[in-house]
Amino acid sequence: MLQQVNGHSSGSDAQGGGSLRKDLQKFLSGEAPLHQLDDLTKVNPVTLETVLRCLQARYAADTFYTNAGCTLVALNPFKPIPQLYSTALMREYHAAPQPQKLKPHIFTVGEQTYRNVKSLIEPVNQSIIVSGESGAGKTWTSRCLMKFYAVVAASPTSWESHKIAERIEQRILNSNPVMEAFGNACTLRNNNSSRFGKFIQLQLNRAQQMTGAAVQTYLLEKTRVACQASSERNFHIFYQICKGASTDERLQWHLPEGAAFSWLPNPERTLEEDCFEVTREAMLHLGIDNPTQNNIFQVLAGLLHLGNIRFADSEDEAQPCQLMGDAKCSIRTSASLLQLPEDPLLETLQIRTIRAGRQQQVFRKPCSRAECDTRRDCLAKLVYARLFDWLVSVINSSICADPDSWTTFIGLLDVYGFESFPNNSLEQLCINYANEKLQQHFVAHYLKAQQEEYTVEGLEWSFVNYQDNQTCLDLIEGSPISICSLINEDPVPPELNRLLQQSWDPLLKVLFPTDPEEQPSGQSRAPVLTVVSKFKASLEQLLQVLHSTTPHYIRCIKPNSQGQAHIFLQEQVLSQLEACGLVETIHISAAGFPIRISHQNFVERYELLRRLRARTSSGPHSPSPDERHSEGSPCTEAATLQPLLQDILHTLPALSQAAATLGDPAEATPAPVCCGRTKVFMTDSMLELLEHGRAQVLEQCARCIQRGWRQHWHRKQERQRQAAVLIQAAIRSWLTRKHVQRLHTAATVIKRAWKRWRIGMAFLASKELDGVEEKHVSPVPLSTGSCLLPQTQSSLLAAIIRLWPLGLVLANASVGVQGFRRKLVVWACLQLPTGSHSSYKVQTAQEQAGITSIRALPQGSVKFHCRKSPLPYADICPEPSPYSVTGFNQILLERHSLGHV
Ligand SMILES: Nc1ncnc2c1ncn2[C@@H]1O[C@H](COP(=O)(O)OP(=O)(O)OP(=O)(O)O)[C@@H](O)[C@H]1O
């Protein structure tokens, strides 16, 4: 292999070859093992040979993706590696803080585009241009990227929206088998070669969830319907219906087992793509129901039968060519399947109608055999191309989101690679033209624009030569004379269109509606569109879309043309590297600055990095630009930005240092950054560093805000707590006051009632006792009138109060003392004046039991109550209080109380 590399000469002279060998030796003596170089810009020196060896070493080590500056080089492994595309790996790239630090992968590109959309940095919309020659792995790559977005762009919050997103993703993924069945075919280079270009627009909503998609197709190779190179096949769908139809369907579509069709070469070769059921299932998911599907397959069967129509040479030019062999049967079957009238079908194939002259006179000219064949093929191509376009529109209506529901998109462009066969058709020219256009977009966007911008911005830059394909494009599309303008002829014969408009078939009626603008003569007023003009217009439109997006490039490389794993053919790879200008790309990427940000945007985004500087700077305080502003110096916008810019750029060493201490020594040396006249130029690693620093500052700010908020929240909580305590205390004291007031009122009420009751009771008792007195005792005769003198009365009362207990005791104690003696004792006890005994009377009530009380009546008598007093009130009279003696009732005592006295 080394021999091959060293021996390879890419057109350079012997001297150049010698220096390259030297370069290679220098490179080979490098320390890093080749297969470990993740980025081709790191090979030194960057030459085709060194790049090639690096790719080969990586391929041998089963490492299929390598960065080449702004481009990702994808080598086709030609063997299944499930773990390389697992959902777990997709999530790993999605969750990685810096996916660029992981191994190069298409998921890195996918994730980068997704993050770009999220960051909203203009241009927000992204496009991934997947290019490479047929069989290099473009479709595979696009499919994997779609799966990647289906996984990462579908993390909706609610279950319902999750289901919607899942359904949309399923539909988008289901569009693949349908488009591949109708648009892919087995070629010499690829068993599943896409015979059309496609741009898939994945539509994302504000939350970056996939809400829908739209597919735009380019130039289907419709020639394949009627003409296939030897060892190649027609579109997969024809084989699928012939192999997978049920017995009933075979009868319905006139496809008997083992039937031979001239447009179905190599039917014996069975591919995994021949699975009819998968296509039908996917069509069903896209909303194409079974009757419509049957209608489609019936039309396709009609085309197969059309292909079996053979014409014989006509001996007389004035006579139409006759059908050969069993072609009559074929035309009948074809007419019946396409629901066309049989005779007009045959006539349209055999006879050309020419309109000429002022009156548009119609001339009918029988066609030659070759012309008949061409018209037959043209009819089939026309039907198939319309059917394919209709399918794409059905797919779009099924997967396209409401325009209001999406805001951004990621576009995936999967275009056919350069093609060159021994016999090339118009399609090959168009395919190669498309590739030249895309290469020019890459050159214009990346190589040319970048270098020109460096010069305009005043950066020191030594220009890297690249292959500009503008002259090639001028040849194809330039004006006034170019290949396109010369071949811009050969529209479809109008009688074919008119014939198909006569069909009763529901599908063909949709595909070929009657043109309302058509003149009675059969001419349409619409401008005639040729294949080339249509293709050119759609290509221009595509490039406009690409120009409005941030492009990302994936170059698929085919290590060998046999599609074999573990085989790396250097010559074949080298030609692909040369064709896509990869070495120039690497050169510019290695030396250049892929990131360009305007001063204004740079300052706006990274101004907060100055905080880092303020914290780390130990030198004398330099006035901040704001402070300088406040000094009032009149300055232009640019002059205002400059100091800010410088301030930000001065933080870079600190940032690099911080990154190095965090364990990435490569970051210790500040990544290159250049300040142009209006823009800041930098490398990816510089951008990464800045973003890292910005994230750090934002995190600190967030922490600071959190801390402030927490403090504020705690203070607020504390104030609220104190206020609550105050309110509680006030309410409690108010409640207590209310309660006490109520108690007080109640006590007053009770007191009043109690007093009233006591008075009442005392009155009743008094009345009762007085009543007894009245019954038993006649009023005491008083010496002076009917009542005692006030002085006598009061002294008597005082005596009674003072001495009645003694009297009571004596009265009780001297049970044996009777009559007058007893009275004497009582008088003595009561210290009644003996001389005046006639003025009051002492009476004891001691008939049945012991004395329970003594009562000195105002009339001058003292009354003793027996225990078994018949009085209902006097006995229950409340306890007397020393302060509330209001009458004699209070001295009534129970006998047992007397014992204690
Ligand atoms: N990453 C991969 N891993 C495994 N096999 C792959 C990978 N990429 C491509 N292949 C194989 O290579 C074949 C060709 O790939 P693909 O159809 O994607 O090529 P292409 O570039 O789209 O070709 P065309 O332009 O003809 O459509 C696939 O059928 C598949 O077998």
Short mmCIF file of N, CA, C and O in Angstrom, two decimals, residues 756-823:
data_model
loop_
_atom_site.label_atom_id
_atom_site.label_comp_id
_atom_site.label_asym_id
_atom_site.label_seq_id
_atom_site.Cartn_x
_atom_site.Cartn_y
_atom_site.Cartn_z
N ARG A 756 -79.87 39.52 94.01
CA ARG A 756 -81.34 39.59 94.06
C ARG A 756 -81.90 38.36 94.78
O ARG A 756 -82.79 38.42 95.59
N TRP A 757 -81.29 37.26 94.48
CA TRP A 757 -81.77 36.00 95.07
C TRP A 757 -81.54 36.03 96.57
O TRP A 757 -82.41 35.64 97.35
N ARG A 758 -80.32 36.51 96.92
CA ARG A 758 -80.01 36.56 98.35
C ARG A 758 -80.96 37.48 99.09
O ARG A 758 -81.48 37.14 100.14
N ILE A 759 -81.17 38.60 98.44
CA ILE A 759 -82.09 39.55 99.08
C ILE A 759 -83.46 38.92 99.22
O ILE A 759 -84.11 38.96 100.26
N GLY A 760 -83.84 38.29 98.06
CA GLY A 760 -85.15 37.63 98.06
C GLY A 760 -85.23 36.60 99.14
O GLY A 760 -86.23 36.52 99.90
N MET A 761 -84.15 35.78 99.20
CA MET A 761 -84.14 34.70 100.19
C MET A 761 -84.13 35.28 101.59
O MET A 761 -84.85 34.79 102.48
N ALA A 762 -83.29 36.31 101.75
CA ALA A 762 -83.21 36.92 103.07
C ALA A 762 -84.57 37.50 103.47
O ALA A 762 -85.01 37.34 104.61
N PHE A 763 -85.17 38.09 102.46
CA PHE A 763 -86.49 38.67 102.73
C PHE A 763 -87.48 37.60 103.10
O PHE A 763 -88.21 37.70 104.09
N LEU A 764 -87.42 36.49 102.29
CA LEU A 764 -88.35 35.41 102.56
C LEU A 764 -88.08 34.81 103.94
O LEU A 764 -89.01 34.53 104.72
N ALA A 765 -86.72 34.60 104.17
CA ALA A 765 -86.38 34.02 105.48
C ALA A 765 -86.83 34.94 106.60
O ALA A 765 -87.42 34.48 107.60
N SER A 766 -86.53 36.21 106.36
CA SER A 766 -86.89 37.18 107.38
C SER A 766 -88.40 37.20 107.60
O SER A 766 -88.88 37.18 108.71
N LYS A 767 -89.06 37.16 106.44
CA LYS A 767 -90.51 37.20 106.51
C LYS A 767 -91.05 35.97 107.21
O LYS A 767 -91.97 36.03 108.03
N GLU A 768 -90.39 34.88 106.88
CA GLU A 768 -90.81 33.61 107.45
C GLU A 768 -90.63 33.63 108.96
O GLU A 768 -91.52 33.30 109.72
N LEU A 769 -89.39 34.04 109.37
CA LEU A 769 -89.10 34.08 110.79
C LEU A 769 -90.00 35.10 111.50
O LEU A 769 -90.55 34.82 112.55
N ASP A 770 -90.11 36.21 110.78
CA ASP A 770 -90.99 37.23 111.38
C ASP A 770 -92.41 36.73 111.48
O ASP A 770 -93.11 36.95 112.48
N GLY A 771 -92.77 35.97 110.49
CA GLY A 771 -94.13 35.40 110.50
C GLY A 771 -94.31 34.48 111.67
O GLY A 771 -95.31 34.51 112.40
N VAL A 772 -93.26 33.57 111.95
CA VAL A 772 -93.29 32.63 113.09
C VAL A 772 -93.42 33.42 114.39
O VAL A 772 -94.20 33.11 115.28
N GLU A 773 -92.57 34.46 114.42
CA GLU A 773 -92.56 35.35 115.59
C GLU A 773 -93.95 35.88 115.86
O GLU A 773 -94.45 35.85 117.00
N GLU A 774 -94.52 36.34 114.72
CA GLU A 774 -95.84 36.95 114.87
C GLU A 774 -96.85 35.95 115.41
O GLU A 774 -97.73 36.25 116.19
N LYS A 775 -96.64 34.67 114.93
CA LYS A 775 -97.57 33.63 115.36
C LYS A 775 -97.43 33.33 116.86
O LYS A 775 -98.39 33.16 117.58
N HIS A 776 -96.12 33.17 117.31
CA HIS A 776 -95.86 32.70 118.67
C HIS A 776 -95.69 33.80 119.70
O HIS A 776 -95.93 33.59 120.86
N VAL A 777 -95.20 34.87 119.22
CA VAL A 777 -94.84 35.93 120.20
C VAL A 777 -95.66 37.19 119.95
O VAL A 777 -95.75 37.65 118.83
N SER A 778 -96.21 37.66 121.03
CA SER A 778 -96.91 38.94 120.88
C SER A 778 -95.87 40.04 120.91
O SER A 778 -94.78 39.85 121.49
N PRO A 779 -96.12 41.14 120.28
CA PRO A 779 -95.10 42.17 120.22
C PRO A 779 -94.65 42.58 121.60
O PRO A 779 -95.43 42.63 122.55
N VAL A 780 -93.29 42.77 121.66
CA VAL A 780 -92.67 43.13 122.95
C VAL A 780 -93.09 44.55 123.31
O VAL A 780 -92.90 45.46 122.49
N PRO A 781 -93.61 44.67 124.46
CA PRO A 781 -94.01 46.04 124.84
C PRO A 781 -92.81 46.89 125.14
O PRO A 781 -91.91 46.46 125.88
N LEU A 782 -92.74 47.96 124.50
CA LEU A 782 -91.59 48.86 124.67
C LEU A 782 -91.98 49.97 125.62
O LEU A 782 -93.16 50.39 125.66
N SER A 783 -91.01 50.34 126.44
CA SER A 783 -91.31 51.35 127.43
C SER A 783 -91.65 52.68 126.81
O SER A 783 -92.50 53.42 127.27
N THR A 784 -90.99 52.91 125.77
CA THR A 784 -91.28 54.18 125.08
C THR A 784 -91.98 53.94 123.76
O THR A 784 -91.36 53.72 122.72
N GLY A 785 -93.21 53.87 123.83
CA GLY A 785 -93.99 53.69 122.58
C GLY A 785 -93.92 52.31 122.03
O GLY A 785 -93.68 51.34 122.76
N SER A 786 -94.06 52.19 120.72
CA SER A 786 -94.08 50.87 120.06
C SER A 786 -92.69 50.40 119.63
O SER A 786 -92.51 49.31 119.20
N CYS A 787 -91.62 51.21 119.66
CA CYS A 787 -90.24 50.79 119.26
C CYS A 787 -89.19 51.29 120.23
O CYS A 787 -89.44 52.25 120.96
N LEU A 788 -88.01 50.56 120.16
CA LEU A 788 -86.91 50.96 121.04
C LEU A 788 -86.33 52.28 120.59
O LEU A 788 -86.40 52.64 119.41
N LEU A 789 -85.74 52.93 121.59
CA LEU A 789 -85.01 54.15 121.20
C LEU A 789 -83.84 53.79 120.31
O LEU A 789 -83.24 52.72 120.47
N PRO A 790 -83.50 54.61 119.45
CA PRO A 790 -82.40 54.23 118.54
C PRO A 790 -81.15 53.85 119.27
O PRO A 790 -80.49 52.88 118.90
N GLN A 791 -80.79 54.51 120.30
CA GLN A 791 -79.54 54.17 121.01
C GLN A 791 -79.65 52.82 121.64
O GLN A 791 -78.74 51.99 121.58
N THR A 792 -80.79 52.58 122.33
CA THR A 792 -81.01 51.29 122.97
C THR A 792 -80.98 50.20 121.94
O THR A 792 -80.38 49.15 122.14
N GLN A 793 -81.62 50.50 120.80
CA GLN A 793 -81.69 49.49 119.72
C GLN A 793 -80.32 49.10 119.24
O GLN A 793 -80.00 47.93 119.12
N SER A 794 -79.51 50.07 119.06
CA SER A 794 -78.17 49.76 118.51
C SER A 794 -77.30 49.05 119.52
O SER A 794 -76.56 48.14 119.17
N SER A 795 -77.42 49.43 120.78
CA SER A 795 -76.61 48.71 121.79
C SER A 795 -77.09 47.29 121.94
O SER A 795 -76.29 46.37 122.14
N LEU A 796 -78.42 47.13 121.82
CA LEU A 796 -78.95 45.78 121.89
C LEU A 796 -78.42 44.92 120.74
O LEU A 796 -77.95 43.81 120.97
N LEU A 797 -78.46 45.52 119.58
CA LEU A 797 -77.97 44.78 118.42
C LEU A 797 -76.50 44.40 118.56
O LEU A 797 -76.09 43.28 118.30
N ALA A 798 -75.74 45.38 119.03
CA ALA A 798 -74.31 45.12 119.23
C ALA A 798 -74.11 44.00 120.20
O ALA A 798 -73.26 43.12 120.01
N ALA A 799 -74.90 44.00 121.27
CA ALA A 799 -74.76 42.96 122.29
C ALA A 799 -75.11 41.61 121.73
O ALA A 799 -74.41 40.62 121.95
N ILE A 800 -76.18 41.61 121.00
CA ILE A 800 -76.62 40.32 120.41
C ILE A 800 -75.55 39.77 119.49
O ILE A 800 -75.17 38.62 119.57
N ILE A 801 -75.06 40.66 118.69
CA ILE A 801 -74.04 40.22 117.72
C ILE A 801 -72.81 39.72 118.44
O ILE A 801 -72.21 38.73 118.06
N ARG A 802 -72.47 40.38 119.41
CA ARG A 802 -71.24 40.02 120.11
C ARG A 802 -71.40 38.72 120.90
O ARG A 802 -70.51 37.90 120.96
N LEU A 803 -72.51 38.59 121.55
CA LEU A 803 -72.59 37.52 122.54
C LEU A 803 -73.53 36.38 122.21
O LEU A 803 -73.62 35.44 122.97
N TRP A 804 -74.19 36.47 121.08
CA TRP A 804 -75.17 35.41 120.89
C TRP A 804 -74.57 34.01 120.80
O TRP A 804 -75.15 33.06 121.30
N PRO A 805 -73.36 33.85 120.30
CA PRO A 805 -72.85 32.46 120.29
C PRO A 805 -72.71 31.90 121.70
O PRO A 805 -73.02 30.73 121.94
N LEU A 806 -72.24 32.76 122.56
CA LEU A 806 -72.09 32.28 123.95
C LEU A 806 -73.44 31.90 124.52
O LEU A 806 -73.59 30.85 125.17
N GLY A 807 -74.34 32.76 124.23
CA GLY A 807 -75.71 32.49 124.71
C GLY A 807 -76.24 31.19 124.19
O GLY A 807 -76.84 30.41 124.93
N LEU A 808 -75.95 31.03 122.92
CA LEU A 808 -76.40 29.78 122.27
C LEU A 808 -75.80 28.58 122.95
O LEU A 808 -76.48 27.60 123.27
N VAL A 809 -74.50 28.67 123.21
CA VAL A 809 -73.79 27.55 123.87
C VAL A 809 -74.40 27.29 125.22
O VAL A 809 -74.71 26.16 125.59
N LEU A 810 -74.56 28.38 125.90
CA LEU A 810 -75.10 28.22 127.27
C LEU A 810 -76.49 27.66 127.22
O LEU A 810 -76.82 26.79 128.04
N ALA A 811 -77.25 28.21 126.31
CA ALA A 811 -78.62 27.73 126.21
C ALA A 811 -78.67 26.26 125.91
O ALA A 811 -79.47 25.52 126.47
N ASN A 812 -77.77 25.82 125.07
CA ASN A 812 -77.71 24.39 124.73
C ASN A 812 -77.11 23.58 125.88
O ASN A 812 -77.55 22.47 126.16
N ALA A 813 -76.06 24.16 126.45
CA ALA A 813 -75.32 23.41 127.47
C ALA A 813 -76.16 23.18 128.72
O ALA A 813 -76.15 22.10 129.29
N SER A 814 -76.88 24.17 129.08
CA SER A 814 -77.61 24.01 130.34
C SER A 814 -78.99 23.43 130.12
O SER A 814 -80.02 24.09 130.23
N VAL A 815 -78.84 22.17 129.65
CA VAL A 815 -80.10 21.47 129.33
C VAL A 815 -80.94 21.33 130.57
O VAL A 815 -82.19 21.43 130.57
N GLY A 816 -80.27 21.17 131.70
CA GLY A 816 -81.00 20.95 132.94
C GLY A 816 -81.59 22.22 133.55
O GLY A 816 -82.44 22.16 134.44
N VAL A 817 -81.09 23.32 133.05
CA VAL A 817 -81.55 24.59 133.64
C VAL A 817 -82.91 24.93 133.03
O VAL A 817 -83.05 24.94 131.82
N GLN A 818 -83.87 25.17 133.90
CA GLN A 818 -85.23 25.36 133.44
C GLN A 818 -85.77 26.71 133.93
O GLN A 818 -85.21 27.34 134.83
N GLY A 819 -86.84 27.11 133.27
CA GLY A 819 -87.61 28.23 133.75
C GLY A 819 -86.84 29.54 133.82
O GLY A 819 -86.07 29.85 132.91
N PHE A 820 -87.04 30.21 134.94
CA PHE A 820 -86.46 31.51 135.08
C PHE A 820 -84.95 31.49 135.05
O PHE A 820 -84.30 32.37 134.51
N ARG A 821 -84.40 30.39 135.63
CA ARG A 821 -82.94 30.27 135.64
C ARG A 821 -82.36 30.27 134.21
O ARG A 821 -81.35 30.87 133.93
N ARG A 822 -83.04 29.64 133.46
CA ARG A 822 -82.59 29.56 132.06
C ARG A 822 -82.61 30.93 131.40
O ARG A 822 -81.69 31.34 130.72
N LYS A 823 -83.66 31.62 131.62
CA LYS A 823 -83.79 32.96 131.05
C LYS A 823 -82.65 33.86 131.55
O LYS A 823 -82.07 34.67 130.83
#
